[in-house]
Every structure is written in structure tokens, then in C-alpha cells.
Coordinates of C-alpha atoms and ligand atoms in Angstrom, one line a residue:
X1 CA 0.0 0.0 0.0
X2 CA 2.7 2.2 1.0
X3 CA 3.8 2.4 -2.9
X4 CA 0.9 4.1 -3.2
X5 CA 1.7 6.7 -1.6
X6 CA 4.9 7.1 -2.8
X7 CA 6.2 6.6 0.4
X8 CA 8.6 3.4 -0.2
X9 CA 10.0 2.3 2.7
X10 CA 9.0 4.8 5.1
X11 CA 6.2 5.2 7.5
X12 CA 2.8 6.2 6.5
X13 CA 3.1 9.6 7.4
X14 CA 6.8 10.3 6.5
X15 CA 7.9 12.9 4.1
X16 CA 9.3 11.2 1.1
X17 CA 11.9 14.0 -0.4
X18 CA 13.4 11.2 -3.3
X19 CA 12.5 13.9 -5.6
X20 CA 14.0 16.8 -4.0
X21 CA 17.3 15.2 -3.3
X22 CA 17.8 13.9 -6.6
X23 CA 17.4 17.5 -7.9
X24 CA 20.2 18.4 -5.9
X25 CA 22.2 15.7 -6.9
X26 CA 22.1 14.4 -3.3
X27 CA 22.2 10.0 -2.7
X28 CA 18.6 8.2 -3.2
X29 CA 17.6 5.3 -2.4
X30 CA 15.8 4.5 -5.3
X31 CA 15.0 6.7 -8.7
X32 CA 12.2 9.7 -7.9
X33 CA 9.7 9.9 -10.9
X34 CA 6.4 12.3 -11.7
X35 CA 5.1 12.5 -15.2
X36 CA 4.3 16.2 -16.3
X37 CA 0.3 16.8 -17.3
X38 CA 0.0 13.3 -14.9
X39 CA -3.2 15.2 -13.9
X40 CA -5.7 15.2 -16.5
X41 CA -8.3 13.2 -19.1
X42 CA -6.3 9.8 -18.7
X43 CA -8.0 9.8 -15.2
X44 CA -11.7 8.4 -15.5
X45 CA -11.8 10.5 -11.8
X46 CA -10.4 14.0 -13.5
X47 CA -13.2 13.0 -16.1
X48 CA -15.8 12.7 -13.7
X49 CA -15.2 16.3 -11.7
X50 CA -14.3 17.8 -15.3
X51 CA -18.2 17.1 -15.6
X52 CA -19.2 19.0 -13.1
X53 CA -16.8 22.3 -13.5
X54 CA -14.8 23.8 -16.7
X55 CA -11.0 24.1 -16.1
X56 CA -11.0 27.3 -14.6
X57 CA -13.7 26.5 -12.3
X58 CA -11.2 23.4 -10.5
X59 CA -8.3 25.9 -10.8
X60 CA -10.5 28.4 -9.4
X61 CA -11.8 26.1 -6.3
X62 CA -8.9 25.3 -3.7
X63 CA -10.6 21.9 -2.6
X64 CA -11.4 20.6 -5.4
X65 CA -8.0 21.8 -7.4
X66 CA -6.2 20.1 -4.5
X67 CA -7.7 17.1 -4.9
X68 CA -7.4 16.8 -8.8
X69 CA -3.6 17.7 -7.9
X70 CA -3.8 14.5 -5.4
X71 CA -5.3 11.8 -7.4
X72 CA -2.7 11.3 -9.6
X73 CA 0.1 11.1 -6.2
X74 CA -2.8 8.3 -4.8
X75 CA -2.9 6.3 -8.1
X76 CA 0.5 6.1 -9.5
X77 CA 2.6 6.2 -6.4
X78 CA 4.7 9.3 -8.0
X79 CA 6.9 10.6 -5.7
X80 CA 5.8 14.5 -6.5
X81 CA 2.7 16.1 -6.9
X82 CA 2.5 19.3 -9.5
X83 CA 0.2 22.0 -9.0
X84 CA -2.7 21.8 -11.2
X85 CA -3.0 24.8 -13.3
X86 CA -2.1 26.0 -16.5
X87 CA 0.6 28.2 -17.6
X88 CA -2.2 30.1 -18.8
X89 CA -3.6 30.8 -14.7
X90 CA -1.2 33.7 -14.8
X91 CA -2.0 35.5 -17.9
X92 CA -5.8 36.2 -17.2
X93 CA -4.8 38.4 -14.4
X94 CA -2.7 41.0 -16.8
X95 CA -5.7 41.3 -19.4
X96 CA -5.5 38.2 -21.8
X97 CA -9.0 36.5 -22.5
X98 CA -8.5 33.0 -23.1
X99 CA -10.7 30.1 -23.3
X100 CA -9.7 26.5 -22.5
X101 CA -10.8 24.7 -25.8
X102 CA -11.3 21.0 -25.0
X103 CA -8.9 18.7 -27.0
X104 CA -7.5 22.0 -28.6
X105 CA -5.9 23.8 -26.0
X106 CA -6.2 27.7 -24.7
X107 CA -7.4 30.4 -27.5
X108 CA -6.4 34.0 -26.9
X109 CA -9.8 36.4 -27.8
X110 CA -7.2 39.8 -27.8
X111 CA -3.9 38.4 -29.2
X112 CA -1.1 40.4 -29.2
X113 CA 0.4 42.0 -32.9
X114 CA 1.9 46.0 -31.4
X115 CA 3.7 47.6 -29.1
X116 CA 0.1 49.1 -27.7
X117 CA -0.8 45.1 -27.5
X118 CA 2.4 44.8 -25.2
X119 CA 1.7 47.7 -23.5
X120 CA -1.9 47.3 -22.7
X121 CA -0.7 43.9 -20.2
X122 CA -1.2 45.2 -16.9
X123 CA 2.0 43.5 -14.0
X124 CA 0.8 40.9 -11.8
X125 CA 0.2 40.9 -8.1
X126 CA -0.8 37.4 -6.9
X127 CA -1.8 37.4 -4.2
X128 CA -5.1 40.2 -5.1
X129 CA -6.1 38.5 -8.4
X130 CA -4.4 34.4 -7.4
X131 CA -5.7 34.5 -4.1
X132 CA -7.0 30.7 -5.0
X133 CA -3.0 29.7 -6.0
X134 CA -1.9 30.8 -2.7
X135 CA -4.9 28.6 -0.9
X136 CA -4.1 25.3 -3.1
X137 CA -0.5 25.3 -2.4
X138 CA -0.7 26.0 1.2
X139 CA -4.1 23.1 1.9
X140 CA -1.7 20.9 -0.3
X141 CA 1.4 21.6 1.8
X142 CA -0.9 20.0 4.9
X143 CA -1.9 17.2 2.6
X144 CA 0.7 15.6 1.0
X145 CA 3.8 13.1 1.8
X146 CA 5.8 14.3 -1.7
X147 CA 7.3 17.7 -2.6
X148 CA 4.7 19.9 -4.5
X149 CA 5.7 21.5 -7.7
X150 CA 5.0 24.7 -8.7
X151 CA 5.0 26.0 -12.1
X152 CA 4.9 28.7 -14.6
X153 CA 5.4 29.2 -18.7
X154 CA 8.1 30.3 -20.4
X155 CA 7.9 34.0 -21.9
X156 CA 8.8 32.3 -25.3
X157 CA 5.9 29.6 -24.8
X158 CA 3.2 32.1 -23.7
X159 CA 3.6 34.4 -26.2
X160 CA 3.5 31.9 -28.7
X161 CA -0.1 31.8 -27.4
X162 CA -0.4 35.9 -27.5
X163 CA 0.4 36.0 -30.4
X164 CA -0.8 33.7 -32.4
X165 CA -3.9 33.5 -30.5
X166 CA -3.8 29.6 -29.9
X167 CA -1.7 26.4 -30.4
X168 CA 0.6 26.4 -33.7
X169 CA 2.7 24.4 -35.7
X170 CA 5.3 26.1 -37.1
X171 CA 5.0 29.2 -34.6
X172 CA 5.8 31.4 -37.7
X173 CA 3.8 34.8 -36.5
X174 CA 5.6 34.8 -32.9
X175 CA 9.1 34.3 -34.9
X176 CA 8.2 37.0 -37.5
X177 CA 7.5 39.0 -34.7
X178 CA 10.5 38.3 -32.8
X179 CA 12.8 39.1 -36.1
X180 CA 10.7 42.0 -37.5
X181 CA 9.9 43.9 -34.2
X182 CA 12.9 43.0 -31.7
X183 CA 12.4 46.4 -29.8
X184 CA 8.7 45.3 -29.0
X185 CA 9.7 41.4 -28.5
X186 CA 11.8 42.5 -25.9
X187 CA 9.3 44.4 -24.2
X188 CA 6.6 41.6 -24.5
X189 CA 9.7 38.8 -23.0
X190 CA 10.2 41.6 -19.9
X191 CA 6.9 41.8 -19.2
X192 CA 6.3 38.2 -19.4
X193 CA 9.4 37.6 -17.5
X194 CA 8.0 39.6 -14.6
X195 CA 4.9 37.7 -14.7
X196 CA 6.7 34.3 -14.7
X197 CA 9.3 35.4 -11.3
X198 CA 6.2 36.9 -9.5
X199 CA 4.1 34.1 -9.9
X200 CA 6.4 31.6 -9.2
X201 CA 7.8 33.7 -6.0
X202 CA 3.9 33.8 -5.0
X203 CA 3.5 29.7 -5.1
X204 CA 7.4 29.4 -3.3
X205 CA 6.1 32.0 -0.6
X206 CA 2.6 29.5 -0.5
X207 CA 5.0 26.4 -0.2
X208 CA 6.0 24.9 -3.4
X209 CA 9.3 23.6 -2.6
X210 CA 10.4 22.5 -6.5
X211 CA 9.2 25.2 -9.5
X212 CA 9.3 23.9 -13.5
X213 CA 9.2 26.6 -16.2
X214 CA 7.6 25.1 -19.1
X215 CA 9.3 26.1 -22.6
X216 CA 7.3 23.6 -24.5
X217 CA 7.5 25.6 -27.9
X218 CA 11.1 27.0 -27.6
X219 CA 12.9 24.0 -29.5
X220 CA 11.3 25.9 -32.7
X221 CA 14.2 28.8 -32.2
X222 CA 17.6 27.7 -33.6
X223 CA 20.7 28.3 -31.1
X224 CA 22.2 31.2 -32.3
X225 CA 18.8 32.7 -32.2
X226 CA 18.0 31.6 -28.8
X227 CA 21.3 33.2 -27.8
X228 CA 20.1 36.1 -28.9
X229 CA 16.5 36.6 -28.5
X230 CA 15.4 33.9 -25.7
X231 CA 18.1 33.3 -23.1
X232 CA 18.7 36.9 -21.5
X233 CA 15.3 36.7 -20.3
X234 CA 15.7 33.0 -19.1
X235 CA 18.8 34.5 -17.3
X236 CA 17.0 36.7 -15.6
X237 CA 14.0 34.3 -14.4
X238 CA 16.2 32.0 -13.1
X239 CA 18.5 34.0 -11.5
X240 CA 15.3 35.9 -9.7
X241 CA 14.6 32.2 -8.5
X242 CA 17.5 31.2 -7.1
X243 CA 17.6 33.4 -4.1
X244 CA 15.2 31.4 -2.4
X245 CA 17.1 28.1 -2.9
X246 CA 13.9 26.4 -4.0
X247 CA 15.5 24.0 -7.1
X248 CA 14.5 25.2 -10.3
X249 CA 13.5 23.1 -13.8
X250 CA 13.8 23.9 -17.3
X251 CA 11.5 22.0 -19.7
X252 CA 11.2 22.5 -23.1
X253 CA 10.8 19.8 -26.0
X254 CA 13.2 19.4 -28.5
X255 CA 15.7 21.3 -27.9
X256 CA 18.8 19.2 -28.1
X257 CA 20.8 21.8 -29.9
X258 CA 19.7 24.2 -27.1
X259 CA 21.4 21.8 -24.3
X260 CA 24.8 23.9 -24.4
X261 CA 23.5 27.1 -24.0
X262 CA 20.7 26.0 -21.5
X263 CA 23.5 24.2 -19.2
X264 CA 25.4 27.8 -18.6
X265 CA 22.3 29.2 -17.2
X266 CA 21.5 29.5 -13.2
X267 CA 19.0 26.2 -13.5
X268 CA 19.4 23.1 -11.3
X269 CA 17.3 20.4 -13.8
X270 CA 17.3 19.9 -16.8
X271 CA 14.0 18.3 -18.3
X272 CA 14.3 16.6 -21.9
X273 CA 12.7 14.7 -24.3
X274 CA 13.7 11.6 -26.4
X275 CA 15.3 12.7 -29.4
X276 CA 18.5 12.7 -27.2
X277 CA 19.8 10.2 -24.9
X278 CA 20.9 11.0 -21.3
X279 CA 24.2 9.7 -22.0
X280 CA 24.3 11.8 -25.5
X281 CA 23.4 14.7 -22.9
X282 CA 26.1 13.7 -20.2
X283 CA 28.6 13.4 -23.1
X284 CA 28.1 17.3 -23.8
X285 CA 29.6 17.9 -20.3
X286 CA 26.2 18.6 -18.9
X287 CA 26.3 18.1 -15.1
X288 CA 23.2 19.6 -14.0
X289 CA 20.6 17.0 -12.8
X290 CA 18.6 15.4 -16.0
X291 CA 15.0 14.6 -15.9
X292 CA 12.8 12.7 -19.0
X293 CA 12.7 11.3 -21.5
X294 CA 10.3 8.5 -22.2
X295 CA 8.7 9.3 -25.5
X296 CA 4.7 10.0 -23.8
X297 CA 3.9 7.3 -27.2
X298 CA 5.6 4.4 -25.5
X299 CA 2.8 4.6 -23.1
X300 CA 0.5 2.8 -25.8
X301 CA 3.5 0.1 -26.7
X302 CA 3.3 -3.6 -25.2
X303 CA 4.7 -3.9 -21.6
X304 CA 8.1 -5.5 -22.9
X305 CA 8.9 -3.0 -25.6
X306 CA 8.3 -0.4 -22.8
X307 CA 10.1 -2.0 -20.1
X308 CA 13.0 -2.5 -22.0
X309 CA 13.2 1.3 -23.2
X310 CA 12.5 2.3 -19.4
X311 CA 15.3 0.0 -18.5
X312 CA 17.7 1.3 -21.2
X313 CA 16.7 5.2 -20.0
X314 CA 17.6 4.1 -16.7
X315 CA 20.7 2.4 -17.2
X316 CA 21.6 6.1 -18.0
X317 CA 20.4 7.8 -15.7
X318 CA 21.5 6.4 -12.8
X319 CA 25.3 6.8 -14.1
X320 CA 25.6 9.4 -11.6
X321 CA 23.7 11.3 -8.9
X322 CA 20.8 13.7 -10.3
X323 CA 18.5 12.1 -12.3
X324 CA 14.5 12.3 -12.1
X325 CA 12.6 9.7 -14.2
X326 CA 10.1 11.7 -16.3
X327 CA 8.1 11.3 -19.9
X328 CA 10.0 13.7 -22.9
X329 CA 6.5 15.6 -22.8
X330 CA 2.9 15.6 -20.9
X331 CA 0.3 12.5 -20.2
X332 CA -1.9 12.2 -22.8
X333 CA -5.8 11.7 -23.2
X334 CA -5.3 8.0 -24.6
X335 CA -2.7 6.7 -21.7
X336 CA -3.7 4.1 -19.1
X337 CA -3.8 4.5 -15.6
X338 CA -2.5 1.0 -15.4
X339 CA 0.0 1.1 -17.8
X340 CA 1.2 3.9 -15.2
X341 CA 0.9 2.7 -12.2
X342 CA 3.1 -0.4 -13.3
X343 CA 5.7 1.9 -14.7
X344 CA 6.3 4.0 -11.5
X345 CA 6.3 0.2 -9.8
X346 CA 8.5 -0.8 -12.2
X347 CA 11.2 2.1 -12.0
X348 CA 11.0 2.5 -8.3
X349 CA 11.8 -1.8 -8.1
X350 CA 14.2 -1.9 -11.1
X351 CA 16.3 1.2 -9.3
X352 CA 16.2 0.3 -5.3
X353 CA 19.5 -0.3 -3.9
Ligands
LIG401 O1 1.1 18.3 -15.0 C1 0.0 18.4 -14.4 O2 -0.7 17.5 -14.1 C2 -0.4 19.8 -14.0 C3 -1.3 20.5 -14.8 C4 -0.9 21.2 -16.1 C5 -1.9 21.5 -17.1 N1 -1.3 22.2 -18.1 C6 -3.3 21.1 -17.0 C7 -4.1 21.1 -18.2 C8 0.3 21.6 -16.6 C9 1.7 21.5 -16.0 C10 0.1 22.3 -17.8 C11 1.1 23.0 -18.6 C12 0.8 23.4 -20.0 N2 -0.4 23.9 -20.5 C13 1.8 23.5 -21.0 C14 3.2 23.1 -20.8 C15 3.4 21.6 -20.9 C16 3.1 21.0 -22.2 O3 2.3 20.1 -22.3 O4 3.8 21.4 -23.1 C17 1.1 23.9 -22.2 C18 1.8 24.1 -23.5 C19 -0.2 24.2 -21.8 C20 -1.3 24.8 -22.7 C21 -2.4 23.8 -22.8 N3 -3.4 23.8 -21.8 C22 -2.6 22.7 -23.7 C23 -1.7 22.4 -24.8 C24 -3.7 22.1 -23.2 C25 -4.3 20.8 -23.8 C26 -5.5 20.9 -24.6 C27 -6.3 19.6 -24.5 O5 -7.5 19.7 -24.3 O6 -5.7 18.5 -24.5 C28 -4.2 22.7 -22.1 C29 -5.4 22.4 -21.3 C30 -5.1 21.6 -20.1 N4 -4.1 22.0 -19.2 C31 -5.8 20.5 -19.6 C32 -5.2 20.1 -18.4 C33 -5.5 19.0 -17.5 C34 -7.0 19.8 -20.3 C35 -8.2 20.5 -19.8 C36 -9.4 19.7 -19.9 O7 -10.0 19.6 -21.0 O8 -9.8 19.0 -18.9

């Protein structure tokens, strides 16, 4: 039962930290794993309260947000619980009108295309218009025997949003904007930047003890280009974060050819997909802690083909301290909560010392 609760090997009640000591690179006794969107349609239960209220309306309602934030920790034995939001939560606050389209993702009513756009986004203050946030995190904190996560988008990733008013492909209006108006791109990453530190300071101040900034869309920007346009701002968020000596993750999906540049900035975890291997990563001299990178498809694969990939991405892993067991991208609507629940089994058993 204890598996369960991700508490392997300790009492009932104990605090299991696997997580948070593996982002430090610390010893652990066995390898910590959470799956990123591992709250969501998968879960007949999220399906069930998703009747009753919309999105917002769960994000809205401490109780029941922090149960949807739970279930996932009960069923799979995951040894963290994330938040459950949206890196959207933040954006409503400064003036954006978005709608959570179902199987389509957030659409943006006032997307952004000037300076007067930019300049229109009021600053944030979270604790007036996130009151809710604050609430979650801190009946969570009383709740839960894993580290909550806290977490927050990317300025590239949201404005991809802003700008072109929902999800994308190619992401060809926010890059034309980024190469045709750098003066207001900058102004749009600042403000967003500031969005991203308060909000995040906001949930560490509420109790988050991890925080993930979610780049999803930034793989799309070549390296030179993220040099340029992308990683001052990242600079800047991550350095704002490190003061409280909460650990810090960067996900984004792929962005192998951004690994160089995102290893010289003041991140603990880095958090990749599969179109690189961990020991393709540790041969680039990267010795931040790693966290992925099961391709989120393998979930539909027969149990051998999938244990055998697990065990190969754990081989890897567990080279050296710092590594978090993770997919390469979120949960999907299709996955099984039993293909999951024997995975976490699986990588907590295959890894105990
Ligand atoms: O990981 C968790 O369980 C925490 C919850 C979480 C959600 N969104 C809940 C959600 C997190 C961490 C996110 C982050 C997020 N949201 C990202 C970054 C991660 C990623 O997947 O790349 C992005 C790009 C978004 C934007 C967004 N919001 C998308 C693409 C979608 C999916 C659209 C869909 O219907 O599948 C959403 C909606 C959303 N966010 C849902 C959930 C559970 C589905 C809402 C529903 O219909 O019930």
C-alpha cells in the first residue's frame, strides 16, 4: 500500500523527499519519478469532476484543485505532486482573454500583434487576483507526503499563445515577430518575464518547494537565435529564482541543440525529451541533474517493448547522482492509468538499492 503513496520504505506519514534530493544531486535510495500533465483526461476521476466544472472552475476552487492535484500522487505512487494549473492561470490576471478549448488547447480572444498590445498587459500581483494559487499550495502543503511542484510558462511559450492566438505548428507569427519587431519582443519577454518570477515567488512564498518553467514551444528557435532573443530573459528568471534556494527546472521539447546554451544558465534540472539520450546529454559535459525522457507514445506500446526502453533510459540515468525519471512531454488523453501505475512500480523496483 505504501507504494501508493509514494512513500517506499518509510512510514505512513513520513515525508518522502526522493525527488527533492535527486534535484540536488544528493544519494537516493531508489530513482524519484512524476510525469508532467499526470493530472488530466487519462484519469476516468479527472473526467468525472471535469463534468461538473470547466477548467478554470477546478483551478478556481482550492478543494477541489487540490484534490485533482492528489489523485494522480494516490494512483500512481509518484513521488511529486504538481500544481494543477495551466501556464495560462497567470495571464488572465494581466488582461489576456483565453478560453480553454477541449482537446484543442487555450485560445487567446485579444492576441497580441503591437507595441500598444504589449503595452496594454497590466503587472501581476498574486496574491489580489491568485488568491486561489496561494490557498491550493498551502491546503496541499498539509496534505501531501511528496514535494509539491509549482509552475509557470516560459515567456517564449506564452507568447507563442499571444500571439498567435492559440496552439501552432510552425509558430511562424511569434518568430516574425520576434525578427521583425525586436524592440517590442523584448518588451513583450520583460513583461512576461516579470509575470513568470512573481508568480512563481507567489506559489514558493505559498509552499511549493520545486518550481518547472515550461518552454514547450522553444525547440522551434535555432541556437544562435536563442542566444540572442530567448536566453537573457531565461537569465533573468532563473536568476530571480534562485535566491530562495527552492530548485528550479527547465523543460522545453526538443531542444537538443539548445542543451549547451541551457546548461550555462542558473537552472538546477534539466528536463528533456527523447530525441537525445541521457548519455548523449552527459557526453556534452552537462552536469546539472537530467529529468525525462520517455517518448509519452511508449505509453500505448506492449509492456516489454516499454520496459526494455524504461530499463535502457535508466541504465543512464543512474550513471551518476541527479536524475529524475520523467516522460519527454505531458500524459496524454489516450494513456492508461495502469500502464502507469506499473511503470512507477517498475522504475521505483528496477532502481532500489
Ligand atoms: O502536470 C500536471 O498534471 C499539472 C497540470 C498542467 C496542465 N497544463 C493542466 C491542463 C500543466 C503543468 C500544464 C502546462 C501546460 N499547459 C503546458 C506546458 C506543458 C506542455 O504540455 O507542453 C502547455 C503548452 C499548456 C497549454 C495547454 N493547456 C494545452 C496544450 C492544453 C491541452 C489541450 C487539451 O485539451 O488537451 C491545455 C489544457 C489543459 N491543461 C488540460 C489540463 C488537464 C486539459 C483541460 C481539460 O480539457 O480538462
Amino acid at each position: 500500500m505504501n507504494s501508493r503513496k509514494g512513500v517506499h520504505d518509510l512510514g505512513q506519514n513520513a515525508f518522502n523527499d526522493t525527488f527533492l534530493k535527486a534535484c540536488r544531486k544528493e544519494a537516493v535510495p531508489y530513482t524519484p519519478v512524476w510525469y508532467m500533465r499526470q493530472a488530466g483526461r487519462y484519469q476516468p476521476e479527472y473526467r468525472e469532476i471535469r463534468k461538473k466544472y470547466s477548467f478554470f472552475e477546478i483551478n478556481e476552487n482550492p478543494e477541489v484543485c487540490a484534490e485533482v492535484t492528489r489523485l494522480p500522487v494516490e494512483q500512481l505512487g509518484v513521488d511529486a505532486a504538481i500544481l494543477f494549473a495551466d501556464i495560462m492561470t497567470p495571464l488572465q490576471p494581466i488582461g489576456v482573454e483565453v478560453d480553454m478549448v477541449s482537446g484543442k488547447g487555450p485560445m487567446i480572444r485579444n492576441p497580441i500583434r503591437s507595441l500598444a498590445d504589449v503595452e496594454r498587459l497590466h503587472s501581476i500581483h498574486p496574491e489580489q487576483s491568485l488568491p486561489f494559487i496561494g490557498e491550493t499550495i498551502q491546503l496541499l502543503r498539509e496534505q501531501l507526503s511528496v514535494p509539491l511542484i509549482g509552475f509557470a510558462g516560459a515567456p517564449f511559450t506564452l507568447s507563442s499563445y499571444l500571439i498567435e492566438g492559440g496552439p501552432s505548428k510552425d509558430y511562424h507569427k511569434t518568430k516574425g515577430f520576434m525578427y521583425a519587431r525586436p524592440k517590442e519582443w523584448q518588451a513583450l519577454m520583460d513583461k512576461l518575464a516579470d509575470v513568470t518570477v512573481e508568480y512563481l515567488l507567489y506559489q514558493i512564498r505559498s509552499g511549493a518547494q520545486a518550481v518547472q518553467v515550461f518552454d514547450s514551444w522553444v525547440g522551434s528557435v535555432g541556437a544562435e537565435d536563442y542566444e540572442q532573443y530567448i536566453a537573457p530573459t531565461m537569465t533573468k528568471i532563473f536568476t530571480a529564482l534562485k535566491q530562495t534556494g527552492i530548485p528550479t527546472i527547465y523543460f522545453g521539447s526538443g531542444t537538443a541543440h539548445l542543451l549547451n546554451i541551457w546548461n550555462g544558465l542558473p537552472v538546477d534540472v534539466l528536463s528533456i525529451d527523447w530525441r537525445i539520450s541521457i548519455d548523449e546529454v552527459r557526453a556534452l559535459g552537462i552536469e546539472k541533474s537530467v529529468q525525462g525522457n520517455l517518448d509519452p507514445s511508449m505509453l500505448l506500446a506492449p509492456w516489454e517493448l516499454l520496459k526494455n526502453k524504461v530499463t535502457a533510459i535508466l541504465d543512464q540515468g543512474c550513471k551518476q547522482p541527479g536524475y529524475i525519471f520523467n516522460l519527454g512531454h505531458g500524459v496524454f488523453p489516450e494513456a492508461s492509468v495502469e500502464t502507469l501505475q506499473r511503470l512507477t512500480q517498475f522504475i521505483h523496483d528496477y532502481t532500489k538499492k
